[in-house]
XYZ file of C-alpha atoms in Angstrom:
429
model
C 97.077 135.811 26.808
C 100.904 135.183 25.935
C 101.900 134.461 29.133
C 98.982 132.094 29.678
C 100.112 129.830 26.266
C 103.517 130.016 27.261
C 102.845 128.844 30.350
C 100.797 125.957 28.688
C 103.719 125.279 26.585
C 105.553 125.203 29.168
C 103.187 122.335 31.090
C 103.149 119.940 27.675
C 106.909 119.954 27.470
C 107.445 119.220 31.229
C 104.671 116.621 30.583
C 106.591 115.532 27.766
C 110.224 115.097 30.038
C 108.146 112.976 32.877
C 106.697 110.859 29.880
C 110.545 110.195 28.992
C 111.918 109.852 32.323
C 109.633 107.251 33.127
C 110.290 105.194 29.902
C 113.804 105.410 30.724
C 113.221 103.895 34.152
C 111.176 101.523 32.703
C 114.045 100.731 30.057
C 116.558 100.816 32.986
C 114.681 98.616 35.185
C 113.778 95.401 32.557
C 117.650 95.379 31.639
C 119.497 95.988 34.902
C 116.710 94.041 37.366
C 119.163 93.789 40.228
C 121.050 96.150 42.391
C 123.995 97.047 40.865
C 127.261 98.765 42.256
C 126.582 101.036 45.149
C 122.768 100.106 45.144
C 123.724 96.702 46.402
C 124.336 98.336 49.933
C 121.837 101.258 49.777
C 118.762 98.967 48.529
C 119.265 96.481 51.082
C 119.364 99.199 53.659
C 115.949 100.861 52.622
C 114.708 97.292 52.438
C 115.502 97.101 56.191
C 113.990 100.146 56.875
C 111.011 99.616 55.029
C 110.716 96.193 57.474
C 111.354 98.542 60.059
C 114.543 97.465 61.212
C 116.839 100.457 62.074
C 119.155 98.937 64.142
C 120.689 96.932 61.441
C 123.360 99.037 59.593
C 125.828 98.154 56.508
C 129.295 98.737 57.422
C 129.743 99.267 53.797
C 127.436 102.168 53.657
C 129.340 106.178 54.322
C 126.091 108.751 54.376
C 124.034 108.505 56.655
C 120.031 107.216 55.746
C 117.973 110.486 54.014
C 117.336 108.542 51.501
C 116.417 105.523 53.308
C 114.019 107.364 55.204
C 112.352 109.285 51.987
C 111.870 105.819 50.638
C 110.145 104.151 53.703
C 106.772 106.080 52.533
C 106.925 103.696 49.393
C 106.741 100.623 52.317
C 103.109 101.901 53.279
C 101.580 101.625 49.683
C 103.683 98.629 48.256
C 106.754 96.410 49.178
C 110.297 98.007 48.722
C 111.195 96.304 45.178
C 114.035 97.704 43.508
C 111.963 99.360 41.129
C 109.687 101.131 43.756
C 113.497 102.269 45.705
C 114.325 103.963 42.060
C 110.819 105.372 41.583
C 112.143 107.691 44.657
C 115.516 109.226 42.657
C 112.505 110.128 39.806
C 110.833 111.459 42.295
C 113.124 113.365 43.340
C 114.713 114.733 39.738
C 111.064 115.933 38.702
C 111.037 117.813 42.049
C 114.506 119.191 41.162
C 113.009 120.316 38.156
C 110.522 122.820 39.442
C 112.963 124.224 42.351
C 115.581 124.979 39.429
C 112.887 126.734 37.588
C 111.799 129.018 40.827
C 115.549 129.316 41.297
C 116.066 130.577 37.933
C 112.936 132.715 38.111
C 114.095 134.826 41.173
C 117.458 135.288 39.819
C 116.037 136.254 35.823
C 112.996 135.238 34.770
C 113.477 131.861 32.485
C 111.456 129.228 31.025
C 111.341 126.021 32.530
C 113.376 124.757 29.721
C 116.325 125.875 30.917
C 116.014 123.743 34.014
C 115.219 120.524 31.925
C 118.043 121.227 30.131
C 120.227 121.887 33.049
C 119.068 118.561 34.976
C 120.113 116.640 32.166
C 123.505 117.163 32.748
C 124.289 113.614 32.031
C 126.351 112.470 35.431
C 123.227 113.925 37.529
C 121.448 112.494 34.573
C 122.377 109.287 34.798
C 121.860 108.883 38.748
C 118.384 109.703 38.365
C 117.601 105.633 37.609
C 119.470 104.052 40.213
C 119.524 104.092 43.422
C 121.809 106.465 44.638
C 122.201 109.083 47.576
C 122.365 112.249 44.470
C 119.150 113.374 43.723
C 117.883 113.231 46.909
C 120.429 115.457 48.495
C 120.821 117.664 45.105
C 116.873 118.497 45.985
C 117.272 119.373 49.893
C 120.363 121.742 48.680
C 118.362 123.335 45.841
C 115.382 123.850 48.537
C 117.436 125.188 50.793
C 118.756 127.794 48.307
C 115.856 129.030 47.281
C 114.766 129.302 50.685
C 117.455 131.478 51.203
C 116.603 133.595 48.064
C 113.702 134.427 49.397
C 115.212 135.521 52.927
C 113.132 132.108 54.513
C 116.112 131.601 56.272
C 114.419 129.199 59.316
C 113.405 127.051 56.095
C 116.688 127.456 54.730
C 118.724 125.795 57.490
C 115.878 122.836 57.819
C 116.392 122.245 54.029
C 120.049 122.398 54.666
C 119.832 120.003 57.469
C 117.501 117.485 55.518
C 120.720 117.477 52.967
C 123.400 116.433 55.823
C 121.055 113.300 56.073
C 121.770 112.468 52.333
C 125.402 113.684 52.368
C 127.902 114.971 55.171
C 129.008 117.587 52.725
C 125.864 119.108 52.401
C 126.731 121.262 55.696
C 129.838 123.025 53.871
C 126.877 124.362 51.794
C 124.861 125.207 54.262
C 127.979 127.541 55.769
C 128.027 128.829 52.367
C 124.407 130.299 52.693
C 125.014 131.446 56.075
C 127.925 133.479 55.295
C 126.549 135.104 51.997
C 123.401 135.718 54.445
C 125.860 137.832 57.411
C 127.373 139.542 54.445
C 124.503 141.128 52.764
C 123.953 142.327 56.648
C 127.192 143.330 56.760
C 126.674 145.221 53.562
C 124.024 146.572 54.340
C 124.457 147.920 57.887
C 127.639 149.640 56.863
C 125.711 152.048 54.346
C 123.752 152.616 57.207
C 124.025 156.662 58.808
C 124.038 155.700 62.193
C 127.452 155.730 64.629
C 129.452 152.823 64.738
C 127.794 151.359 67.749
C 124.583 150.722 66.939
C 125.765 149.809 63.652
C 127.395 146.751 65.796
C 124.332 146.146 67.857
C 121.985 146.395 64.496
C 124.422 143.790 62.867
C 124.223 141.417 65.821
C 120.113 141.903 66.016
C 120.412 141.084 62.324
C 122.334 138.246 62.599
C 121.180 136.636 65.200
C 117.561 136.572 63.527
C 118.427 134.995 60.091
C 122.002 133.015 61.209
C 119.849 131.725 64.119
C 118.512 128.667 62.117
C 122.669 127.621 60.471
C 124.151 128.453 63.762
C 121.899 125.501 64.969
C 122.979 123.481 62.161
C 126.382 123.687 62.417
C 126.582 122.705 65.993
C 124.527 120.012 65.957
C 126.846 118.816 62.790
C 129.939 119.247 65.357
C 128.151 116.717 67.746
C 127.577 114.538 65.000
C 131.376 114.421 64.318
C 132.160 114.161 68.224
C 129.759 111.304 68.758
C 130.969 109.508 65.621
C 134.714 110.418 66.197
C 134.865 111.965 62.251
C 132.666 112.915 59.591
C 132.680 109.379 57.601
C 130.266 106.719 58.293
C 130.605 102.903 57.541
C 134.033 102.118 55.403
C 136.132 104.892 56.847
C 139.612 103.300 55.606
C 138.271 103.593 51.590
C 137.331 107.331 52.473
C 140.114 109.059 54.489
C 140.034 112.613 54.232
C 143.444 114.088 52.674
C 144.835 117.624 50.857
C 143.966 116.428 46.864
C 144.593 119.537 45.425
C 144.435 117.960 42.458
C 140.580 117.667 42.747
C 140.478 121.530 41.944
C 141.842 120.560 38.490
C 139.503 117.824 38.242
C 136.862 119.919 38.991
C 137.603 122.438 36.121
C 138.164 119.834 33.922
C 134.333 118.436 34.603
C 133.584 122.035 34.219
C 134.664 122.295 30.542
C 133.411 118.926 29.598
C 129.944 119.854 30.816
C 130.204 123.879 30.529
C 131.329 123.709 26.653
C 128.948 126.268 25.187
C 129.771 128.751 28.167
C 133.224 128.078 28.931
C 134.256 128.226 25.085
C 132.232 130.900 23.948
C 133.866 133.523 21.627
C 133.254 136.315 24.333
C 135.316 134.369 26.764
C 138.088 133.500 24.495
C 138.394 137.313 23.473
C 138.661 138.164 26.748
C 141.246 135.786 27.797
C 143.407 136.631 25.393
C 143.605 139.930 26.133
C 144.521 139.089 29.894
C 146.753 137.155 28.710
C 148.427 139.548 26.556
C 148.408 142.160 29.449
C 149.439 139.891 32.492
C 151.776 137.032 30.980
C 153.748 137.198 34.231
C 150.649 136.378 36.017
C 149.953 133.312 33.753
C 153.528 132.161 33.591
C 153.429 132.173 37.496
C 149.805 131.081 38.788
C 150.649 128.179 36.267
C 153.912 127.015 37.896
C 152.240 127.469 41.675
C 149.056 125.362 40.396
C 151.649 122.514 38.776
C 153.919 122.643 41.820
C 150.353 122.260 44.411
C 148.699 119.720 41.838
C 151.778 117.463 41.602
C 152.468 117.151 45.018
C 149.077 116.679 46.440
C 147.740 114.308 44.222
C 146.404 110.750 44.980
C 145.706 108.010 43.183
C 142.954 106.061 45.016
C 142.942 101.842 44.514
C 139.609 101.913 43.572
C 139.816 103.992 40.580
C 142.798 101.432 39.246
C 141.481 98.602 40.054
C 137.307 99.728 38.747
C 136.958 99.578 35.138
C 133.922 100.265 35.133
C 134.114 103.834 35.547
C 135.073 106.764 32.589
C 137.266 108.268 35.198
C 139.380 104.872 34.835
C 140.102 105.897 31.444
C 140.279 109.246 31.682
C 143.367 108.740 34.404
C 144.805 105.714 32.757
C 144.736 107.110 29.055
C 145.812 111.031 29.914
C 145.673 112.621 33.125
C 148.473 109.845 34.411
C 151.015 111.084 32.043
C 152.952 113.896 33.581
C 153.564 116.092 30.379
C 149.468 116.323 29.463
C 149.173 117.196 33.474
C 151.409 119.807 32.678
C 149.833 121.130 29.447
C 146.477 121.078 31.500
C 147.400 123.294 34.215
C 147.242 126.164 31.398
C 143.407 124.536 30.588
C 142.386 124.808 34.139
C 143.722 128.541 34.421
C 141.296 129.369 31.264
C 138.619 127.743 32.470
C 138.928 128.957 35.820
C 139.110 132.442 34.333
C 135.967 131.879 31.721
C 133.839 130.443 35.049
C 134.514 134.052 36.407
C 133.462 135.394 33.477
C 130.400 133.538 33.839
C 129.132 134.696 37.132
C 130.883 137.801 38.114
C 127.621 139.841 38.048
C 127.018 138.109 41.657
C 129.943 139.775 43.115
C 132.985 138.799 44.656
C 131.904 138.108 47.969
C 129.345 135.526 46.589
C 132.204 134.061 44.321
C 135.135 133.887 47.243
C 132.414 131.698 49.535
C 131.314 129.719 46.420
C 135.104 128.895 45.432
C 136.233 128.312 49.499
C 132.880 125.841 49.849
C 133.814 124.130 46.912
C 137.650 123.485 47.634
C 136.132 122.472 51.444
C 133.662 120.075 49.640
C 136.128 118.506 46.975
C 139.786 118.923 48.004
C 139.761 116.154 51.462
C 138.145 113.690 48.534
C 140.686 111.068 47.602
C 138.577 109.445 44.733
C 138.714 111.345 41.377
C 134.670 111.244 40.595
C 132.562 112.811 38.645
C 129.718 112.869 40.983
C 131.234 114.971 43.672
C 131.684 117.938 41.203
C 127.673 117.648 40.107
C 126.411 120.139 43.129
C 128.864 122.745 42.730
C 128.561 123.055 38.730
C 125.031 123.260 39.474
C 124.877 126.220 41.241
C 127.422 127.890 38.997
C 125.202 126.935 35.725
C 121.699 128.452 37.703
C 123.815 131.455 37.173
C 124.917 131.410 34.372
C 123.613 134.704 31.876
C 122.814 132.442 28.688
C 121.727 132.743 25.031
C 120.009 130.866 22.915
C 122.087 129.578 21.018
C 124.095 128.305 23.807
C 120.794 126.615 25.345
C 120.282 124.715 22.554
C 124.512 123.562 22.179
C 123.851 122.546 25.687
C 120.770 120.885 25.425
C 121.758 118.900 22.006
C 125.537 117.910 23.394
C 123.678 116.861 26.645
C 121.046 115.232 25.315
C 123.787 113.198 22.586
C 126.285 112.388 25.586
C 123.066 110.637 27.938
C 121.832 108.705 24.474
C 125.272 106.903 24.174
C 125.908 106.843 28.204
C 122.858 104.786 28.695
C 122.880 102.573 25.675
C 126.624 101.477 26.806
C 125.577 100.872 30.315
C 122.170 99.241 29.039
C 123.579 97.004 25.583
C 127.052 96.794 26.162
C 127.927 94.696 29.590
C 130.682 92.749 30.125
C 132.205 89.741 32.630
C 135.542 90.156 34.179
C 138.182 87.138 33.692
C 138.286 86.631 37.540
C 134.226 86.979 38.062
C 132.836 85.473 35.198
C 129.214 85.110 37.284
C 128.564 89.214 37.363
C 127.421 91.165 34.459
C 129.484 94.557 34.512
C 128.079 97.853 32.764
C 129.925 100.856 32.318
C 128.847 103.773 34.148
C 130.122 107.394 35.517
């Protein structure tokens, strides 16, 4: 009887999140009626699609067309308007939703509160009401994962795949489910009491059953980069690949912005402290190597000093371009980097060495310092997170706060630039 009104509960307040998601897009829609930044290229793309022109293809455009092609159902009910091409991303986030929730349930049993709260993490947020390439590929990742949870590893690699249609860097992810998948074989074949030559032939039966599906993946990912001579589609000269080791700072830094009530938690602080105390040697050191790495592969990209438009303008411009606060957040990044540990070292270390390589593989060849590429991989750390209640509800209130005044300056506050006066400008992540 408990579990049936909980579950009820449960239904009204995921009711109650659709009934606000769609008055946002309605909101969203009235005031910003035409594509704006990035959803200039993509809409007119779907719109093409939707005609059923695939020939035609923006040079300005870098992923390939997932999202195109989830949208070109919407052509068979009703024309492609801009509001029907955003109706997809809401699609999409209430889908995200429930595959959070079955995540969360296979790794502890949760409410589905916990994944409302958790897709409200205001850049994914945010993306949710345009038109963007985020949801959509956030969803084929989170499908895939819990396909993998549940050792469906043939619909694993097809979720994976689906994502590598929304974003190229969905296949580093798929890697990373491949290789935690050969070393829980690997694991497990080892404790095995057989001699060491079937163990190899076991592993190799093994693996070649549930790797099957990535293996296929991967290669036909390396014949996508041979045919297309690289991994970048469309503007290739705004998205060169280079070593930003700076990005891993970035990355922490989005961490404790959006990971507050974890990352800062009493517990965490205690403990650092004490390693600190005991290794200081270690600090003193891991801090110089991180300075010397961060300072000398760091790029500045054009478009994030020449875009005002974006908090990551300010953010550079106001602190992270001054050398003596880079230097003061090196020791920042080493405590968060140590309280993220913290966080999810009941999965192991294996898990936590392929999670921390796929993440440097997905963010360090970026050149651009934005938020949105460190979304996916704070996501999966947070579905692991061990949490208490009165860290839910820090998250969920700071959250909620931070997408109140994010929308109502990119909804009530525009602004012209000097040289453009005929564009209306919005701030936005």
């Amino acid at each position: 009887m408990a579990g049936s009104m909980s579950r009820q509960w449960e239904l009204l307040i995921y009711c109650a999140f659709v009934s606000v998601v769609c008055w946002i897009a309605n909101i969203v829609n009235s005031k910003v009626p035409i594509p704006y930044m990035d959803e200039i290229f993509h809409v007119g793309q779907a719109q093409r699609y939707c005609d059923g022109d695939y020939s035609t293809w923006d040079p300005k455009i870098t992923t390939p067309p997932g999202l195109y092609f989830s949208s070109k159902p919407m052509s068979l009910l009703t024309a492609c308007s801009l509001d029907v091409l955003r109706a997809t991303n809401i699609i999409f986030t209430l889908a995200n939703v429930y595959t959070m929730h079955q995540i969360r349930q296979h790794l502890q049993h949760d409410s589905v509160i916990t994944s409302l709260v958790i897709v409200l993490l205001p850049v994914n947020f945010f993306f949710t009401f345009l038109y963007y390439t985020d949801p959509g590929c956030i969803f084929c990742l989170l499908l895939m994962y819990l396909f993998f949870l549940k050792g469906q590893h043939y619909l694993a690699a097809l979720s994976g795949f689906a994502g590598i249609f929304f974003r190229q860097t969905s296949v580093v992810w798929v890697f990373f489910v491949a290789c935690l998948t050969l070393s829980k074989h690997v694991e497990r074949v080892i404790k095995l009491p057989i001699p060491t030559s079937d163990k190899f032939k076991t592993l190799l039966i093994d693996a070649l059953r549930d790797c099957f599906g990535y293996g296929v993946v991967g290669v036909l990912f390396l014949v996508f980069l041979k045919l297309n001579d690289g991994i970048t589609l469309g503007d290739r000269d705004a998205h060169k690949a280079v070593i930003h080791l700076a990005q891993i700072g970035n990355f922490l830094l989005f961490a404790l912005l959006f990971g507050a009530p974890y990352i800062l938690s009493l517990s965490n602080f205690i403990r650092f402290l004490d390693f600190a105390t005991k290794y200081p040697i270690h600090i003193l050191v891991t801090s110089l190597v991180m300075y010397g790495l961060f300072e000398n592969f760091i790029y500045v990209h054009p478009y994030m000093l020449a875009d005002n438009r974006h908090y990551t303008f300010y953010i550079w411009r106001r602190f992270l371009s001054r050398e003596s606060i880079r230097q003061v957040m090196v020791v920042v990044y080493i405590y968060v980097a140590f309280c993220l540990y913290n966080c999810v070292r009941h999965m192991g270390r294996v898990w936590i060495t392929f999670f921390v390589l796929c993440t440097m593989i997905t963010i360090v060849p970026q050149q651009l310092f934005e938020f949105r590429y460190f979304v996916w991989p704070l996501l999966v750390l947070r579905l692991h997170f061990r949490q208490k209640k009165h860290q839910l509800v820090a998250e969920a209130l700071a959250y909620i706060a931070l997408n109140c005044i994010t929308f109502y300056i990119f909804l009530f506050s525009p602004f012209v630039w000097r040289h453009d006066p005929g564009h209306i400008q919005r701030f936005m992540w």
